[in-house]
CSV table of C-alpha atoms and ligand atoms in Angstrom, one decimal:
chain,number,residue,atom,x,y,z
A,1457,UNK,CA,-26.7,7.2,29.2
A,1458,UNK,CA,-28.2,10.5,28.2
A,1459,UNK,CA,-26.4,13.4,26.8
A,1460,UNK,CA,-26.8,15.6,29.8
A,1461,UNK,CA,-25.1,13.2,32.1
A,1462,UNK,CA,-22.1,13.0,29.9
A,1463,UNK,CA,-21.7,16.7,29.7
A,1464,UNK,CA,-22.3,17.5,33.3
A,1465,UNK,CA,-21.2,14.4,35.1
A,1466,UNK,CA,-17.7,13.1,35.5
A,1467,UNK,CA,-16.1,12.3,32.1
A,1468,UNK,CA,-14.2,9.4,33.6
A,1469,UNK,CA,-17.3,7.8,35.1
A,1470,UNK,CA,-18.9,8.1,31.7
A,1471,UNK,CA,-16.1,6.4,30.0
A,1472,UNK,CA,-15.9,3.6,32.6
A,1473,UNK,CA,-19.6,3.0,31.9
A,1474,UNK,CA,-19.0,3.0,28.1
A,1475,UNK,CA,-16.3,0.4,28.5
A,1476,UNK,CA,-18.6,-1.7,30.8
A,1477,UNK,CA,-21.9,-1.6,29.1
A,1478,UNK,CA,-20.5,-1.8,25.6
A,1479,UNK,CA,-23.5,0.0,24.1
A,1480,UNK,CA,-21.3,2.4,22.2
A,1481,UNK,CA,-19.4,-0.5,20.7
A,1482,UNK,CA,-22.7,-2.2,19.8
A,1483,UNK,CA,-23.7,1.0,18.1
A,1484,UNK,CA,-20.4,1.1,16.1
A,1485,UNK,CA,-20.9,-2.6,15.1
A,1486,UNK,CA,-24.5,-1.8,14.0
A,1487,UNK,CA,-23.2,1.0,11.8
A,1488,UNK,CA,-20.4,-1.0,10.4
A,1489,UNK,CA,-22.8,-3.8,9.4
A,1490,UNK,CA,-25.2,-1.3,8.0
A,1491,UNK,CA,-22.4,0.1,5.9
A,1492,UNK,CA,-21.2,-3.2,4.7
A,1493,UNK,CA,-24.8,-4.4,3.8
A,1494,UNK,CA,-25.2,-1.3,1.6
A,1495,UNK,CA,-22.0,-1.9,-0.4
A,1496,UNK,CA,-23.7,-3.7,-3.3
A,1497,UNK,CA,-26.3,-1.0,-3.8
A,1498,UNK,CA,-23.9,1.9,-3.6
A,1499,UNK,CA,-21.9,3.5,-6.3
A,1500,UNK,CA,-18.1,3.4,-6.0
A,1501,UNK,CA,-17.6,7.1,-5.6
A,1502,UNK,CA,-19.7,9.2,-3.2
A,1503,UNK,CA,-22.6,11.3,-4.8
A,1504,UNK,CA,-22.3,15.0,-5.1
A,1505,UNK,CA,-24.9,15.3,-2.3
A,1506,UNK,CA,-22.9,13.1,0.0
A,1507,UNK,CA,-19.8,15.2,-0.6
A,1508,UNK,CA,-21.7,18.4,-0.1
A,1509,UNK,CA,-23.0,17.0,3.2
A,1510,UNK,CA,-19.5,16.7,4.6
A,1511,UNK,CA,-19.9,20.4,5.4
A,1512,UNK,CA,-21.5,19.3,8.7
A,1513,UNK,CA,-18.0,18.6,9.9
A,1514,UNK,CA,-17.0,22.2,9.6
A,1515,UNK,CA,-17.5,23.0,13.3
A,1516,UNK,CA,-15.8,25.1,15.9
A,1517,UNK,CA,-13.5,23.5,18.3
A,1518,UNK,CA,-15.8,22.0,21.0
A,1519,UNK,CA,-15.2,23.3,24.5
A,1520,UNK,CA,-17.3,20.8,26.5
A,1521,UNK,CA,-17.5,17.1,26.1
A,1522,UNK,CA,-19.9,15.7,23.6
A,1523,UNK,CA,-22.3,12.8,23.5
A,1524,UNK,CA,-20.4,9.7,22.2
A,1525,UNK,CA,-23.5,8.1,20.7
A,1526,UNK,CA,-24.2,11.3,18.8
A,1527,UNK,CA,-20.6,11.5,17.7
A,1528,UNK,CA,-20.8,8.0,16.2
A,1529,UNK,CA,-24.2,8.7,14.7
A,1530,UNK,CA,-22.8,11.8,13.0
A,1531,UNK,CA,-19.9,9.8,11.6
A,1532,UNK,CA,-22.2,7.2,10.2
A,1533,UNK,CA,-24.9,9.4,8.9
A,1534,UNK,CA,-22.6,11.8,7.1
A,1535,UNK,CA,-19.3,10.0,7.0
A,1536,UNK,CA,-20.3,6.6,5.7
A,1537,UNK,CA,-22.0,7.9,2.5
A,1538,UNK,CA,-19.0,10.1,2.0
A,1539,UNK,CA,-16.5,7.3,1.7
A,1540,UNK,CA,-15.0,6.0,-1.5
A,1541,UNK,CA,-16.0,2.4,-1.8
A,1542,UNK,CA,-12.6,0.7,-1.8
A,1543,UNK,CA,-14.1,-2.5,-0.4
A,1544,UNK,CA,-16.5,-2.9,-3.3
A,1545,UNK,CA,-15.8,-4.9,-6.4
A,1546,UNK,CA,-16.0,-2.1,-9.0
A,1547,UNK,CA,-13.5,0.4,-7.7
A,1548,UNK,CA,-10.4,0.3,-10.0
A,1549,UNK,CA,-8.7,3.6,-9.1
A,1550,UNK,CA,-5.0,4.0,-8.2
A,1551,UNK,CA,-3.8,0.6,-6.8
A,1552,UNK,CA,-6.1,0.1,-3.8
A,1553,UNK,CA,-7.0,-3.3,-2.3
A,1554,UNK,CA,-10.1,-4.3,-0.4
A,1555,UNK,CA,-10.2,-5.8,3.1
A,1556,UNK,CA,-10.1,-9.4,4.1
A,1557,UNK,CA,-12.7,-10.1,6.7
A,1558,UNK,CA,-10.3,-12.0,9.0
A,1559,UNK,CA,-7.9,-9.0,8.9
A,1560,UNK,CA,-10.6,-6.6,9.6
A,1561,UNK,CA,-11.8,-8.6,12.6
A,1562,UNK,CA,-8.3,-9.1,13.9
A,1563,UNK,CA,-7.8,-5.3,13.6
A,1564,UNK,CA,-10.9,-4.7,15.8
A,1565,UNK,CA,-9.5,-7.0,18.4
A,1566,UNK,CA,-6.1,-5.3,18.1
A,1567,UNK,CA,-7.7,-2.0,18.7
A,1568,UNK,CA,-9.1,-3.1,22.0
A,1569,UNK,CA,-5.6,-4.3,22.9
A,1570,UNK,CA,-4.2,-0.8,22.1
A,1571,UNK,CA,-0.7,-2.2,22.1
A,1572,UNK,CA,2.4,-0.1,21.5
A,1573,UNK,CA,4.2,-2.5,19.1
A,1574,UNK,CA,7.5,-0.6,19.5
A,1575,UNK,CA,9.4,-2.7,22.0
A,1576,UNK,CA,9.2,-6.2,23.4
A,1577,UNK,CA,8.8,-4.5,26.8
A,1578,UNK,CA,5.7,-2.7,25.6
A,1579,UNK,CA,4.2,-5.8,23.9
A,1580,UNK,CA,5.7,-9.3,24.0
A,1581,UNK,CA,2.7,-10.4,21.9
A,1582,UNK,CA,3.4,-8.0,19.0
A,1583,UNK,CA,7.1,-8.9,19.2
A,1584,UNK,CA,6.1,-12.6,18.8
A,1585,UNK,CA,3.7,-11.9,15.9
A,1586,UNK,CA,6.3,-9.8,14.1
A,1587,UNK,CA,9.0,-12.5,14.6
A,1588,UNK,CA,6.7,-15.1,13.1
A,1589,UNK,CA,5.4,-12.9,10.3
A,1590,UNK,CA,8.9,-11.9,9.3
A,1591,UNK,CA,9.8,-15.6,8.9
A,1592,UNK,CA,6.7,-16.3,6.8
A,1593,UNK,CA,7.4,-13.3,4.5
A,1594,UNK,CA,10.9,-14.6,3.7
A,1595,UNK,CA,9.3,-17.8,2.7
A,1596,UNK,CA,6.5,-16.3,0.7
A,1597,UNK,CA,8.9,-14.0,-1.3
A,1598,UNK,CA,11.7,-16.6,-1.5
A,1599,UNK,CA,14.2,-14.3,0.3
A,1600,UNK,CA,17.3,-15.4,2.2
A,1601,UNK,CA,17.2,-16.2,6.0
A,1602,UNK,CA,19.2,-13.0,6.9
A,1603,UNK,CA,16.4,-10.7,5.7
A,1604,UNK,CA,14.7,-8.7,8.4
A,1605,UNK,CA,11.4,-6.9,8.2
A,1606,UNK,CA,10.0,-3.7,9.6
A,1607,UNK,CA,6.3,-3.2,9.8
A,1608,UNK,CA,5.5,0.3,8.6
A,1609,UNK,CA,2.5,2.3,7.5
A,1610,UNK,CA,3.0,1.7,3.8
A,1611,UNK,CA,5.4,1.4,0.9
A,1612,UNK,CA,6.4,5.0,1.0
A,1613,UNK,CA,7.8,4.6,4.5
A,1614,UNK,CA,9.3,1.3,3.5
A,1615,UNK,CA,11.2,2.9,0.6
A,1616,UNK,CA,12.3,5.7,2.9
A,1617,UNK,CA,13.7,3.2,5.5
A,1618,UNK,CA,15.4,1.1,2.8
A,1619,UNK,CA,17.1,4.0,1.2
A,1620,UNK,CA,18.1,5.3,4.6
A,1621,UNK,CA,19.8,1.9,5.2
A,1622,UNK,CA,21.5,2.1,1.8
A,1623,UNK,CA,22.7,5.7,2.5
A,1624,UNK,CA,24.0,4.6,5.9
A,1625,UNK,CA,25.9,1.7,4.5
A,1626,UNK,CA,27.4,3.4,1.5
A,1627,UNK,CA,28.7,6.3,3.6
A,1628,UNK,CA,29.9,4.1,6.4
A,1629,UNK,CA,32.0,2.1,3.8
A,1630,UNK,CA,33.7,5.4,3.0
A,1631,UNK,CA,34.4,6.1,6.6
A,1632,UNK,CA,31.6,8.6,7.1
A,1633,UNK,CA,29.1,8.2,9.9
A,1634,UNK,CA,25.9,9.8,8.6
A,1635,UNK,CA,24.2,9.7,11.9
A,1636,UNK,CA,26.9,11.7,13.6
A,1637,UNK,CA,28.2,13.9,10.8
A,1638,UNK,CA,25.1,14.4,8.6
A,1639,UNK,CA,25.2,15.0,4.9
A,1640,UNK,CA,27.1,18.3,4.8
A,1641,UNK,CA,30.5,17.6,3.2
A,1642,UNK,CA,29.7,13.9,3.0
A,1643,UNK,CA,31.1,11.7,0.2
A,1644,UNK,CA,28.6,11.4,-2.6
A,1645,UNK,CA,25.9,8.7,-2.9
A,1646,UNK,CA,24.7,7.9,-6.4
A,1647,UNK,CA,21.1,7.0,-7.1
A,1648,UNK,CA,20.1,5.2,-10.3
A,1649,UNK,CA,16.5,4.7,-11.1
A,1650,UNK,CA,14.2,3.9,-14.0
A,1651,UNK,CA,12.4,6.9,-15.5
A,1652,UNK,CA,9.1,5.3,-14.4
A,1653,UNK,CA,10.1,5.0,-10.8
A,1654,UNK,CA,7.1,5.7,-8.4
A,1655,UNK,CA,6.6,9.1,-6.8
A,1656,UNK,CA,7.4,7.4,-3.4
A,1657,UNK,CA,10.9,6.9,-4.6
A,1658,UNK,CA,11.4,10.6,-5.5
A,1659,UNK,CA,9.8,11.6,-2.2
A,1660,UNK,CA,12.2,9.4,-0.2
A,1661,UNK,CA,15.3,10.6,-2.2
A,1662,UNK,CA,14.3,14.2,-1.5
A,1663,UNK,CA,13.6,13.6,2.2
A,1664,UNK,CA,17.0,11.8,2.6
A,1665,UNK,CA,18.8,14.7,1.2
A,1666,UNK,CA,20.1,12.7,-1.8
A,1667,UNK,CA,18.5,15.2,-4.2
A,1668,UNK,CA,16.1,14.4,-7.0
A,1669,UNK,CA,18.4,16.2,-9.5
A,1670,UNK,CA,21.2,13.8,-8.8
A,1671,UNK,CA,19.2,10.8,-9.8
A,1672,UNK,CA,20.7,9.1,-12.9
A,1673,UNK,CA,17.7,8.1,-14.9
A,1674,UNK,CA,17.6,4.9,-16.9
A,1675,UNK,CA,15.4,4.7,-20.0
A,1676,UNK,CA,12.5,2.3,-20.0
A,1677,UNK,CA,10.9,0.2,-22.8
A,1678,UNK,CA,7.3,0.5,-24.0
A,1679,UNK,CA,6.0,-1.3,-20.9
A,1680,UNK,CA,7.9,1.0,-18.5
A,1681,UNK,CA,10.6,-1.6,-17.7
A,1682,UNK,CA,14.2,-0.5,-17.2
A,1683,UNK,CA,16.4,-1.3,-20.2
A,1684,UNK,CA,19.4,-3.2,-18.8
A,1685,UNK,CA,21.8,-1.9,-21.4
A,1686,UNK,CA,21.0,1.6,-20.5
A,1687,UNK,CA,22.1,1.3,-16.9
A,1688,UNK,CA,25.2,3.3,-16.2
A,1689,UNK,CA,28.3,1.7,-14.7
A,1690,UNK,CA,27.5,0.9,-11.1
A,1691,UNK,CA,29.8,0.8,-8.1
A,1692,UNK,CA,29.7,0.4,-4.3
A,1693,UNK,CA,28.5,4.0,-3.8
A,1694,UNK,CA,25.4,3.5,-5.9
A,1695,UNK,CA,21.8,2.8,-4.9
A,1696,UNK,CA,20.0,1.1,-7.8
A,1697,UNK,CA,16.3,1.3,-7.5
A,1698,UNK,CA,14.2,-1.2,-9.4
A,1699,UNK,CA,10.5,-1.8,-9.6
A,1700,UNK,CA,8.2,-4.8,-9.3
A,1701,UNK,CA,4.9,-3.5,-10.6
A,1702,UNK,CA,4.9,-0.3,-12.6
A,1703,UNK,CA,2.1,1.8,-11.1
A,1704,UNK,CA,0.5,2.3,-14.5
A,1705,UNK,CA,1.2,-0.8,-16.6
A,1706,UNK,CA,2.0,-3.2,-13.8
A,1707,UNK,CA,5.2,-4.3,-15.6
A,1708,UNK,CA,8.3,-5.6,-13.8
A,1709,UNK,CA,11.9,-4.7,-14.4
A,1710,UNK,CA,13.9,-7.6,-15.7
A,1711,UNK,CA,15.5,-8.5,-12.3
A,1712,UNK,CA,17.4,-11.5,-13.3
A,1713,UNK,CA,19.1,-9.6,-16.2
A,1714,UNK,CA,19.9,-6.6,-14.0
A,1715,UNK,CA,20.5,-8.0,-10.5
A,1716,UNK,CA,23.2,-10.5,-11.2
A,1717,UNK,CA,25.5,-7.9,-12.8
A,1718,UNK,CA,24.6,-5.2,-10.4
A,1719,UNK,CA,25.2,-7.3,-7.3
A,1720,UNK,CA,28.8,-8.0,-8.4
A,1721,UNK,CA,29.5,-4.3,-8.5
A,1722,UNK,CA,28.6,-4.0,-4.8
A,1723,UNK,CA,25.8,-1.5,-5.6
A,1724,UNK,CA,22.9,-1.5,-3.1
A,1725,UNK,CA,19.8,-2.8,-5.0
A,1726,UNK,CA,16.4,-1.8,-3.8
A,1727,UNK,CA,13.2,-3.2,-5.3
A,1728,UNK,CA,10.0,-1.2,-4.9
A,1729,UNK,CA,7.4,-3.9,-5.1
A,1730,UNK,CA,4.4,-2.2,-3.5
A,1731,UNK,CA,1.8,-4.4,-5.1
A,1732,UNK,CA,3.8,-6.4,-7.6
A,1733,UNK,CA,6.1,-8.3,-5.2
A,1734,UNK,CA,3.3,-10.6,-4.4
A,1735,UNK,CA,3.6,-12.1,-7.9
A,1736,UNK,CA,6.4,-14.1,-6.2
A,1737,UNK,CA,3.7,-16.2,-4.4
A,1738,UNK,CA,2.2,-17.4,-7.7
A,1739,UNK,CA,3.6,-20.4,-9.7
A,1740,UNK,CA,2.0,-18.8,-12.8
A,1741,UNK,CA,3.4,-15.3,-12.2
A,1742,UNK,CA,6.6,-15.8,-10.4
A,1743,UNK,CA,8.6,-15.6,-13.6
A,1744,UNK,CA,8.1,-11.9,-13.1
A,1745,UNK,CA,10.0,-11.8,-9.8
A,1746,UNK,CA,12.9,-14.2,-10.7
A,1747,UNK,CA,16.1,-12.7,-9.3
A,1748,UNK,CA,14.5,-10.5,-6.6
A,1749,UNK,CA,16.4,-12.4,-3.9
A,1750,UNK,CA,19.7,-10.8,-5.2
A,1751,UNK,CA,18.6,-7.3,-4.0
A,1752,UNK,CA,19.6,-5.7,-0.7
A,1753,UNK,CA,16.2,-4.3,0.3
A,1754,UNK,CA,12.6,-4.4,-0.7
A,1755,UNK,CA,9.5,-2.4,-0.1
A,1756,UNK,CA,6.0,-3.9,-0.3
A,1757,UNK,CA,2.5,-3.2,0.8
A,1758,UNK,CA,0.0,-5.4,2.6
A,1759,UNK,CA,-2.8,-3.0,2.0
A,1760,UNK,CA,-2.8,-3.3,-1.8
A,1761,UNK,CA,-2.6,-6.8,-3.3
A,1762,UNK,CA,-2.9,-8.7,-0.1
A,1763,UNK,CA,-6.1,-6.8,0.8
A,1764,UNK,CA,-5.3,-5.9,4.4
A,1765,UNK,CA,-6.9,-2.8,5.8
A,1766,UNK,CA,-4.9,0.4,5.4
A,1767,UNK,CA,-1.7,1.1,7.3
A,1768,UNK,CA,0.2,-2.0,6.3
A,1769,UNK,CA,3.6,-1.8,4.6
A,1770,UNK,CA,6.8,-3.8,5.0
A,1771,UNK,CA,10.4,-2.9,4.6
A,1772,UNK,CA,12.7,-5.9,4.2
A,1773,UNK,CA,16.4,-5.7,4.3
A,1774,UNK,CA,19.4,-8.1,4.0
A,1775,UNK,CA,21.7,-5.8,5.9
A,1776,UNK,CA,20.0,-5.6,9.3
A,1777,UNK,CA,22.9,-3.7,10.8
A,1778,UNK,CA,22.5,-1.0,8.2
A,1779,UNK,CA,18.7,-0.8,8.6
A,1780,UNK,CA,18.9,-0.6,12.4
A,1781,UNK,CA,21.8,1.8,12.4
A,1782,UNK,CA,20.1,4.1,9.9
A,1783,UNK,CA,16.9,4.2,12.0
A,1784,UNK,CA,18.7,4.2,15.3
A,1785,UNK,CA,17.4,6.0,18.4
A,1786,UNK,CA,19.0,6.3,21.8
A,1787,UNK,CA,17.5,6.8,25.3
A,1788,UNK,CA,18.5,5.4,28.6
A,1789,UNK,CA,15.0,4.2,29.4
A,1790,UNK,CA,14.8,2.0,26.3
A,1791,UNK,CA,15.1,-1.6,27.2
A,1792,UNK,CA,16.6,-4.0,24.6
A,1793,UNK,CA,16.9,-7.8,25.2
A,1794,UNK,CA,17.2,-10.9,23.1
A,1795,UNK,CA,13.6,-10.6,21.9
A,1796,UNK,CA,12.5,-8.6,18.9
A,1797,UNK,CA,12.0,-4.9,19.4
A,1798,UNK,CA,10.0,-4.0,16.3
A,1799,UNK,CA,10.8,-0.3,16.3
A,1800,UNK,CA,14.5,-1.0,15.5
A,1801,UNK,CA,13.4,-1.7,11.9
A,1802,UNK,CA,11.1,1.3,11.4
A,1803,UNK,CA,11.3,5.0,11.3
A,1804,UNK,CA,8.8,5.3,14.1
A,1805,UNK,CA,9.0,4.6,17.8
A,1806,UNK,CA,5.4,4.1,19.1
A,1807,UNK,CA,3.4,2.1,16.7
A,1808,UNK,CA,0.0,0.4,16.7
A,1809,UNK,CA,-0.1,-3.4,16.4
A,1810,UNK,CA,-0.3,-3.3,12.7
A,1811,UNK,CA,1.3,-6.7,12.2
A,1812,UNK,CA,-1.8,-8.3,13.7
A,1813,UNK,CA,-3.8,-7.9,10.5
A,1814,UNK,CA,-1.0,-9.1,8.3
A,1815,UNK,CA,-0.4,-12.1,10.5
A,1816,UNK,CA,-4.1,-13.0,10.4
A,1817,UNK,CA,-4.2,-12.7,6.6
A,1818,UNK,CA,-1.3,-15.0,6.1
A,1819,UNK,CA,-2.5,-17.4,8.8
A,1820,UNK,CA,-5.9,-17.5,7.1
A,1821,UNK,CA,-4.9,-17.6,3.4
A,1822,UNK,CA,-1.8,-19.7,3.7
A,1823,UNK,CA,0.6,-19.7,0.8
A,1824,UNK,CA,-2.0,-21.4,-1.4
A,1825,UNK,CA,-4.7,-18.9,-0.6
A,1826,UNK,CA,-2.3,-16.0,-1.3
A,1827,UNK,CA,-1.5,-17.6,-4.7
A,1828,UNK,CA,-5.2,-17.9,-5.4
A,1829,UNK,CA,-5.8,-14.3,-4.5
A,1830,UNK,CA,-3.0,-13.1,-6.7
A,1831,UNK,CA,-4.0,-15.3,-9.6
A,1832,UNK,CA,-7.6,-14.2,-9.2
A,1833,UNK,CA,-6.6,-10.5,-9.6
A,1834,UNK,CA,-4.6,-11.4,-12.7
A,1835,UNK,CA,-7.4,-13.5,-14.2
A,1836,UNK,CA,-9.9,-10.7,-13.7
A,1837,UNK,CA,-7.5,-8.3,-15.3
A,1838,UNK,CA,-7.0,-10.6,-18.4
A,1839,UNK,CA,-10.7,-10.8,-18.6
A,1840,UNK,CA,-11.1,-7.1,-18.4
A,1841,UNK,CA,-8.5,-6.6,-21.1
A,1842,UNK,CA,-10.1,-9.1,-23.4
A,1843,UNK,CA,-13.7,-7.8,-23.0
A,1844,UNK,CA,-12.7,-4.1,-23.3
A,1845,UNK,CA,-10.8,-4.9,-26.6
A,1846,UNK,CA,-13.9,-6.7,-27.9
A,1847,UNK,CA,-15.9,-3.5,-27.0
A,1848,UNK,CA,-13.6,-1.6,-29.4
A,1849,UNK,CA,-11.1,0.0,-27.0
A,1850,UNK,CA,-7.4,-0.1,-27.1
A,1851,UNK,CA,-5.3,-1.8,-24.4
A,1852,UNK,CA,-1.9,-0.1,-24.4
A,1853,UNK,CA,0.0,-2.5,-22.1
A,1854,UNK,CA,0.8,-6.2,-21.8
A,1855,UNK,CA,-1.5,-7.3,-18.9
A,1856,UNK,CA,1.1,-9.2,-16.9
A,1857,UNK,CA,-0.3,-8.5,-13.5
A,1858,UNK,CA,-3.3,-6.5,-12.4
A,1859,UNK,CA,-3.1,-3.2,-14.3
A,1860,UNK,CA,-4.8,-2.4,-17.6
A,1861,UNK,CA,-4.2,0.8,-19.6
A,1862,UNK,CA,-7.2,1.6,-21.7
A,1863,UNK,CA,-7.4,4.2,-24.5
A,1864,UNK,CA,-9.7,5.4,-27.2
A,1865,UNK,CA,-8.5,6.5,-30.7
A,1866,UNK,CA,-7.5,10.0,-29.4
A,1867,UNK,CA,-6.8,11.7,-26.1
A,1868,UNK,CA,-10.0,13.8,-26.2
A,1869,UNK,CA,-12.2,10.8,-26.5
A,1870,UNK,CA,-10.3,9.0,-23.8
A,1871,UNK,CA,-10.7,11.9,-21.4
A,1872,UNK,CA,-14.4,12.3,-22.2
A,1873,UNK,CA,-15.0,8.6,-21.8
A,1874,UNK,CA,-13.2,8.5,-18.5
A,1875,UNK,CA,-15.3,11.4,-17.2
A,1876,UNK,CA,-18.5,9.6,-18.3
A,1877,UNK,CA,-17.4,6.3,-16.7
A,1878,UNK,CA,-16.6,8.1,-13.5
A,1879,UNK,CA,-20.0,9.8,-13.5
A,1880,UNK,CA,-21.8,6.6,-14.4
A,1881,UNK,CA,-21.6,5.4,-10.8
A,1882,UNK,CA,-21.0,1.9,-12.3
A,1883,UNK,CA,-17.3,1.7,-11.6
A,1884,UNK,CA,-14.5,4.1,-10.8
A,1885,UNK,CA,-11.1,4.4,-12.6
A,1886,UNK,CA,-8.6,7.2,-12.7
A,1887,UNK,CA,-6.6,8.6,-15.6
A,1888,UNK,CA,-2.9,8.9,-16.3
A,1889,UNK,CA,-0.4,9.9,-19.0
A,1890,UNK,CA,1.3,6.9,-20.6
A,1891,UNK,CA,4.1,8.1,-22.8
A,1892,UNK,CA,2.4,10.4,-25.3
A,1893,UNK,CA,-1.1,9.2,-24.6
A,1894,UNK,CA,-3.9,9.8,-22.1
A,1895,UNK,CA,-5.1,6.6,-20.7
A,1896,UNK,CA,-7.7,5.2,-18.3
A,1897,UNK,CA,-6.0,3.2,-15.6
A,1898,UNK,CA,-7.8,0.1,-14.4
A,1899,UNK,CA,-6.3,-1.5,-11.4
A,1900,UNK,CA,-7.9,-4.8,-10.3
A,1901,UNK,CA,-6.9,-5.2,-6.7
A,1902,UNK,CA,-9.8,-6.2,-4.6
A,1903,UNK,CA,-10.7,-9.8,-3.7
A,1904,UNK,CA,-14.4,-8.9,-4.0
A,1905,UNK,CA,-14.2,-8.2,-7.8
A,1906,UNK,CA,-16.1,-11.0,-9.6
A,1907,UNK,CA,-16.2,-11.8,-13.3
A,1908,UNK,CA,-19.7,-10.2,-13.4
A,1909,UNK,CA,-18.2,-7.0,-12.0
A,1910,UNK,CA,-15.8,-7.0,-14.9
A,1911,UNK,CA,-18.5,-7.5,-17.5
A,1912,UNK,CA,-20.7,-4.8,-15.9
A,1913,UNK,CA,-17.8,-2.4,-15.8
A,1914,UNK,CA,-16.9,-3.0,-19.4
A,1915,UNK,CA,-20.5,-2.3,-20.3
A,1916,UNK,CA,-20.2,1.0,-18.5
A,1917,UNK,CA,-17.2,1.8,-20.6
A,1918,UNK,CA,-19.0,1.0,-23.8
A,1919,UNK,CA,-22.0,3.0,-22.7
A,1920,UNK,CA,-19.8,6.0,-21.8
A,1921,UNK,CA,-18.0,5.8,-25.1
A,1922,UNK,CA,-21.3,5.8,-27.1
A,1923,UNK,CA,-22.3,9.0,-25.3
A,1924,UNK,CA,-19.1,10.8,-26.3
A,1925,UNK,CA,-20.4,10.9,-29.9
B,3200,PLP,C1,1.4,2.5,-4.0
B,3200,PLP,C2,2.9,2.5,-4.4
B,3200,PLP,C3,3.8,3.1,-3.6
B,3200,PLP,C4,3.4,3.9,-2.4
B,3200,PLP,O1,2.9,3.0,-1.4
B,3200,PLP,P1,2.0,3.6,-0.2
B,3200,PLP,O2,1.5,2.3,0.5
B,3200,PLP,O3,0.9,4.4,-0.8
B,3200,PLP,O4,2.9,4.4,0.6
B,3200,PLP,C5,5.1,3.0,-4.0
B,3200,PLP,N1,5.5,2.3,-5.1
B,3200,PLP,C6,4.6,1.7,-5.9
B,3200,PLP,C7,5.1,1.0,-7.1
B,3200,PLP,C8,3.3,1.8,-5.6
B,3200,PLP,O5,2.4,1.2,-6.4
């Protein structure tokens, strides 16, 4: 099909043809393969030139229809070099996983389905996959049979849904229907969190009207773990927010010490386990998650540790009635039956079939494969910590999971080294403040990272450091 025909002919005819002759999709596949073939040769962060070229997207709103091949070509030519290489083995920024091939492929298929995973009536298939995946997740994390799951876009939404459920239940116990009456003049809801709680927790507390300033902060130890003795007296009107995987150090709150006592008070315990909850799947590491089953709700990502493509988070909750009531929607056209309607467990209504990639990942890896994946990330992290120490750097945290906090002898050197590492194109890490020190955060979260990637990256650190002097 040539450009002229698309523009002057019937749009619909053009699109029928595109669906039928598949050339557009072949083109996309060709670009995707070209992208993936170049991963090894590319630096983790786009070059200055690639970023500057993104200016080509600054265009006026098109009035007439474009040529689909040219649109794809533009995306590949200017978009592909402008990406940050999350799928490569030497990207250690934030906490960002790679992509499992089976999940990526399943997602492609799912995109052709274009399912609305909201209701059983809109997709019996997605309802089935969610039902099965929910059961598998309970087993993987060792959670009770009454735990329900909602498949959301990420941990932030999962935290939001969990805290909404907690807020609903706590107020309902005091005779207050939050859905009907709102928060004005409502009885108070206490929120207790560790001083190292993730920004997603603060965001959710704000969005839910609970107020950041009302949070009762609990002191943490030198690894960022909540100190059990510092927790205030809890009661049924309290939400206690714990953490499996500190976003900087990777540390875990001492759940067993905290949860047993907290559960007796009737407090709602939420565990934010965005990347760390997966430690529960490893024999070697599940000492870190002992006691998580005593919580009331959990938030976890598929797109970090499990290496599922983006847009994969899970909210899990023991009190399904609270979760459903908190997220409730009404409409006479909505059809509910005995089969699972996935939207009951999320803050969204319409939703893509995101469970597909998660289902495919678990089906492919199995519990043993997930354990191997998690253990592998940990092993590479231990390797990184040991090699970077040999290279003369300081490691400021206990490397219990997949995070390493690296520092030089002073902040200035650390900042300068980080800048040079980032500019080296060898690997990419971000920085953070860890108590009173600047640190380089290294997060090993991609299945593609090999022992050689680690050694090469440590060499880049050593090189960078030598250039600071
Ligand atoms: C990443 C992260 C979040 C936020 O998750 P998103 O998937 O980015 O929404 C929340 N808590 C912790 C501990 C995290 O690491």
